[in-house]
PDB file of C-alpha atoms and ligand atoms in Angstrom:
ATOM      1  CA  MET T   1     214.507 -64.298 -52.894  1.00 50.00           C
ATOM      2  CA  TRP T   2     215.809 -66.168 -55.882  1.00 53.00           C
ATOM      3  CA  LEU T   3     213.368 -67.284 -58.522  1.00 52.00           C
ATOM      4  CA  ASP T   4     214.076 -69.128 -61.730  1.00 53.00           C
ATOM      5  CA  PRO T   5     213.160 -66.627 -64.463  1.00 52.00           C
ATOM      6  CA  THR T   6     212.369 -69.459 -66.864  1.00 53.00           C
ATOM      7  CA  ALA T   7     209.858 -71.053 -64.503  1.00 48.00           C
ATOM      8  CA  ARG T   8     206.248 -70.160 -64.969  1.00 53.00           C
ATOM      9  CA  PRO T   9     205.178 -67.993 -62.053  1.00 53.00           C
ATOM     10  CA  GLY T  10     203.571 -69.933 -59.245  1.00 50.00           C
ATOM     11  CA  LEU T  11     204.404 -73.312 -60.690  1.00 85.00           C
ATOM     12  CA  ALA T  12     207.940 -73.876 -59.491  1.00 92.00           C
ATOM     13  CA  ARG T  13     208.752 -75.450 -56.168  1.00 93.00           C
ATOM     14  CA  CYS T  14     210.612 -73.727 -53.371  1.00 95.00           C
ATOM     15  CA  SER T  15     212.990 -76.699 -52.881  1.00 94.00           C
ATOM     16  CA  ALA T  16     214.880 -75.053 -50.022  1.00 96.00           C
ATOM     17  CA  PRO T  17     217.023 -77.814 -48.543  1.00 96.00           C
ATOM     18  CA  THR T  18     217.259 -78.685 -44.889  1.00 96.00           C
ATOM     19  CA  LYS T  19     218.447 -81.473 -42.660  1.00 95.00           C
ATOM     20  CA  ALA T  20     216.534 -82.865 -39.720  1.00 96.00           C
ATOM     21  CA  THR T  21     218.464 -83.143 -36.484  1.00 96.00           C
ATOM     22  CA  ALA T  22     219.579 -86.553 -35.249  1.00 96.00           C
ATOM     23  CA  ALA T  23     217.009 -86.332 -32.464  1.00 97.00           C
ATOM     24  CA  GLN T  24     214.250 -85.507 -34.933  1.00 97.00           C
ATOM     25  CA  VAL T  25     215.241 -88.371 -37.205  1.00 97.00           C
ATOM     26  CA  ALA T  26     215.322 -90.745 -34.236  1.00 97.00           C
ATOM     27  CA  ALA T  27     211.866 -89.599 -33.139  1.00 97.00           C
ATOM     28  CA  LEU T  28     210.480 -89.965 -36.663  1.00 97.00           C
ATOM     29  CA  ARG T  29     212.015 -93.391 -37.063  1.00 97.00           C
ATOM     30  CA  ALA T  30     210.309 -94.478 -33.841  1.00 97.00           C
ATOM     31  CA  LEU T  31     206.865 -93.865 -35.341  1.00 97.00           C
ATOM     32  CA  PRO T  32     204.935 -97.029 -36.240  1.00 97.00           C
ATOM     33  CA  ASP T  33     204.186 -98.207 -39.768  1.00 97.00           C
ATOM     34  CA  PRO T  34     206.028 -95.584 -41.810  1.00 97.00           C
ATOM     35  CA  VAL T  35     205.043 -95.525 -45.464  1.00 95.00           C
ATOM     36  CA  GLU T  36     208.624 -94.906 -46.512  1.00 94.00           C
ATOM     37  CA  PRO T  37     211.950 -94.711 -44.698  1.00 94.00           C
ATOM     38  CA  VAL T  38     212.814 -91.504 -42.891  1.00 95.00           C
ATOM     39  CA  THR T  39     215.613 -89.517 -44.462  1.00 93.00           C
ATOM     40  CA  PRO T  40     217.221 -86.530 -42.725  1.00 95.00           C
ATOM     41  CA  HIS T  41     217.756 -84.640 -45.993  1.00 96.00           C
ATOM     42  CA  LEU T  42     214.583 -82.885 -47.036  1.00 96.00           C
ATOM     43  CA  ALA T  43     213.583 -80.130 -49.434  1.00 96.00           C
ATOM     44  CA  CYS T  44     210.702 -77.707 -49.139  1.00 97.00           C
ATOM     45  CA  GLU T  45     207.808 -78.873 -51.274  1.00 95.00           C
ATOM     46  CA  LEU T  46     205.800 -75.664 -51.265  1.00 96.00           C
ATOM     47  CA  ALA T  47     205.425 -73.255 -54.157  1.00 95.00           C
ATOM     48  CA  ALA T  48     208.403 -71.024 -54.891  1.00 93.00           C
ATOM     49  CA  GLY T  49     208.071 -67.643 -53.227  1.00 93.00           C
ATOM     50  CA  HIS T  50     205.645 -68.909 -50.588  1.00 95.00           C
ATOM     51  CA  GLN T  51     205.003 -67.058 -47.352  1.00 94.00           C
ATOM     52  CA  ASP T  52     205.657 -68.422 -43.878  1.00 94.00           C
ATOM     53  CA  ASP T  53     207.730 -71.472 -43.013  1.00 96.00           C
ATOM     54  CA  HIS T  54     209.200 -74.035 -45.359  1.00 98.00           C
ATOM     55  CA  ALA T  55     207.651 -77.475 -45.142  1.00 97.00           C
ATOM     56  CA  ALA T  56     208.675 -80.950 -46.222  1.00 97.00           C
ATOM     57  CA  LEU T  57     206.984 -84.234 -45.522  1.00 96.00           C
ATOM     58  CA  ALA T  58     209.286 -86.143 -43.193  1.00 97.00           C
ATOM     59  CA  VAL T  59     207.269 -89.338 -42.949  1.00 97.00           C
ATOM     60  CA  ALA T  60     203.710 -90.623 -43.122  1.00 96.00           C
ATOM     61  CA  SER T  61     203.335 -92.998 -40.210  1.00 97.00           C
ATOM     62  CA  HIS T  62     200.590 -95.342 -39.023  1.00 97.00           C
ATOM     63  CA  GLY T  63     200.313 -96.732 -42.529  1.00 96.00           C
ATOM     64  CA  GLY T  64     199.856 -93.245 -43.981  1.00 94.00           C
ATOM     65  CA  ASP T  65     197.233 -91.938 -41.534  1.00 94.00           C
ATOM     66  CA  GLN T  66     199.545 -89.477 -39.800  1.00 96.00           C
ATOM     67  CA  TRP T  67     201.580 -87.038 -41.859  1.00 97.00           C
ATOM     68  CA  TRP T  68     204.635 -85.638 -40.104  1.00 98.00           C
ATOM     69  CA  TRP T  69     206.213 -82.511 -41.488  1.00 98.00           C
ATOM     70  CA  LEU T  70     209.443 -80.706 -40.908  1.00 97.00           C
ATOM     71  CA  ARG T  71     208.639 -77.005 -40.761  1.00 97.00           C
ATOM     72  CA  TRP T  72     211.446 -74.533 -40.620  1.00 97.00           C
ATOM     73  CA  ASP T  73     212.694 -71.038 -41.137  1.00 94.00           C
ATOM     74  CA  ARG T  74     216.059 -69.431 -40.450  1.00 91.00           C
ATOM     75  CA  ARG T  75     215.774 -69.695 -36.696  1.00 91.00           C
ATOM     76  CA  ARG T  76     213.957 -72.888 -35.882  1.00 92.00           C
ATOM     77  CA  ARG T  77     212.999 -76.297 -37.146  1.00 94.00           C
ATOM     78  CA  ASP T  78     210.000 -78.219 -35.861  1.00 96.00           C
ATOM     79  CA  VAL T  79     208.555 -81.638 -36.478  1.00 97.00           C
ATOM     80  CA  VAL T  80     204.785 -81.366 -36.516  1.00 97.00           C
ATOM     81  CA  GLN T  81     201.922 -83.640 -37.405  1.00 97.00           C
ATOM     82  CA  ILE T  82     199.543 -81.920 -39.810  1.00 97.00           C
ATOM     83  CA  ASP T  83     196.761 -83.486 -41.822  1.00 95.00           C
ATOM     84  CA  PRO T  84     196.965 -82.945 -45.559  1.00 93.00           C
ATOM     85  CA  CYS T  85     195.270 -79.992 -47.208  1.00 96.00           C
ATOM     86  CA  GLU T  86     191.727 -80.939 -48.210  1.00 93.00           C
ATOM     87  CA  ALA T  87     191.770 -79.138 -51.543  1.00 94.00           C
ATOM     88  CA  THR T  88     191.240 -81.130 -54.702  1.00 92.00           C
ATOM     89  CA  GLU T  89     191.797 -80.127 -58.275  1.00 88.00           C
ATOM     90  CA  HIS T  90     188.735 -78.638 -59.916  1.00 80.00           C
ATOM     91  CA  ALA T  91     187.503 -79.416 -63.401  1.00 75.00           C
ATOM     92  CA  ALA T  92     189.797 -82.341 -63.908  1.00 75.00           C
ATOM     93  CA  PRO T  93     188.555 -85.698 -65.125  1.00 83.00           C
ATOM     94  CA  ASP T  94     190.787 -87.395 -62.594  1.00 84.00           C
ATOM     95  CA  PRO T  95     191.166 -84.824 -59.787  1.00 85.00           C
ATOM     96  CA  GLU T  96     194.344 -84.789 -57.777  1.00 87.00           C
ATOM     97  CA  TYR T  97     194.511 -84.152 -54.064  1.00 90.00           C
ATOM     98  CA  CYS T  98     196.722 -81.467 -52.636  1.00 94.00           C
ATOM     99  CA  LEU T  99     199.645 -83.132 -50.873  1.00 93.00           C
ATOM    100  CA  PHE T 100     200.631 -80.160 -48.730  1.00 96.00           C
ATOM    101  CA  PRO T 101     199.867 -79.676 -45.040  1.00 97.00           C
ATOM    102  CA  ALA T 102     196.520 -78.097 -44.184  1.00 96.00           C
ATOM    103  CA  GLY T 103     196.797 -74.324 -44.039  1.00 96.00           C
ATOM    104  CA  HIS T 104     199.914 -74.247 -46.194  1.00 97.00           C
ATOM    105  CA  PRO T 105     200.904 -71.006 -47.931  1.00 95.00           C
ATOM    106  CA  GLY T 106     201.156 -70.706 -51.705  1.00 93.00           C
ATOM    107  CA  SER T 107     199.616 -72.788 -54.452  1.00 94.00           C
ATOM    108  CA  HIS T 108     198.202 -76.258 -53.927  1.00 95.00           C
ATOM    109  CA  SER T 109     200.480 -79.095 -54.953  1.00 94.00           C
ATOM    110  CA  PHE T 110     198.435 -80.027 -58.007  1.00 91.00           C
ATOM    111  CA  ASN T 111     199.010 -76.573 -59.463  1.00 90.00           C
ATOM    112  CA  LEU T 112     202.768 -76.962 -59.338  1.00 90.00           C
ATOM    113  CA  GLN T 113     205.216 -78.656 -61.607  1.00 78.00           C
ATOM    114  CA  PRO T 114     205.568 -82.318 -60.733  1.00 70.00           C
ATOM    115  CA  GLY T 115     208.089 -82.284 -57.938  1.00 57.00           C
ATOM    116  CA  PRO T 116     211.108 -84.491 -57.505  1.00 54.00           C
ATOM    117  CA  ASN T 117     209.680 -85.737 -54.252  1.00 49.00           C
ATOM    118  CA  ARG T 118     206.635 -87.846 -54.852  1.00 47.00           C
ATOM    119  CA  LYS T 119     203.420 -88.326 -56.707  1.00 43.00           C
ATOM    120  CA  VAL T 120     200.154 -90.011 -55.940  1.00 44.00           C
ATOM    121  CA  ASP T 121     199.122 -93.231 -57.545  1.00 44.00           C
ATOM    122  CA  ASP T 122     195.453 -94.057 -57.811  1.00 42.00           C
ATOM    123  CA  GLU T 123     195.753 -97.655 -56.701  1.00 42.00           C
ATOM    124  CA  PRO T 124     199.138 -98.234 -55.134  1.00 45.00           C
ATOM    125  CA  PRO T 125     200.152-101.865 -54.875  1.00 44.00           C
ATOM    126  CA  PRO T 126     200.427-103.036 -51.257  1.00 46.00           C
ATOM    127  CA  THR T 127     204.203-102.819 -51.179  1.00 49.00           C
ATOM    128  CA  GLN T 128     204.290 -99.312 -52.628  1.00 45.00           C
ATOM    129  CA  PRO T 129     203.680 -96.041 -50.810  1.00 47.00           C
ATOM    130  CA  HIS T 130     200.944 -93.676 -51.949  1.00 47.00           C
ATOM    131  CA  TRP T 131     203.588 -91.539 -53.513  1.00 52.00           C
ATOM    132  CA  ALA T 132     206.702 -92.574 -55.358  1.00 48.00           C
ATOM    133  CA  LEU T 133     210.007 -92.526 -53.585  1.00 50.00           C
ATOM    134  CA  ARG T 134     212.235 -89.591 -54.095  1.00 51.00           C
ATOM    135  CA  GLY T 135     213.606 -89.482 -57.596  1.00 50.00           C
ATOM    136  CA  PRO T 136     216.558 -87.699 -59.087  1.00 52.00           C
ATOM    137  CA  ARG T 137     216.458 -83.948 -58.979  1.00 51.00           C
ATOM    138  CA  MET T 138     215.845 -82.201 -62.264  1.00 52.00           C
TER     139      MET T 138
HETATM  140 ZN1  LIG I   1     209.944 -73.271 -48.938  1.00 64.18          ZN
HETATM  141 ZN1  LIG I   2     196.569 -77.314 -50.660  1.00 64.18          ZN
END
């Protein structure tokens, strides 16, 4: 497994890329009230060096109530609905929620470097998702 030697241990993101199948994208696009458009190109959001499957949020549907993840390893790729991890940052004046699926391996999202994928706003305006759209990769 490749790890960036300059990254602080446990803080980097896995970022393994994947692509959802056309059928998966079609199924995800059929979900009601997506928070942001479905894109087939996804990158693992979990901590670098994590155990188990890779995971990337494919879409939050039903206005953000249902979180759909692409979970994959070398042999298979599944779309699954998993509620977010319930962990929150301790000892922070403005605690962040973990944005990973419940039961995820590795560190919680708030312990990692800010990812290229999204971040949470406290009070998102009505036209904005809870997290920012995907930005440029570092
Ligand atoms: Zn991964
Ligand atoms: Zn977590």
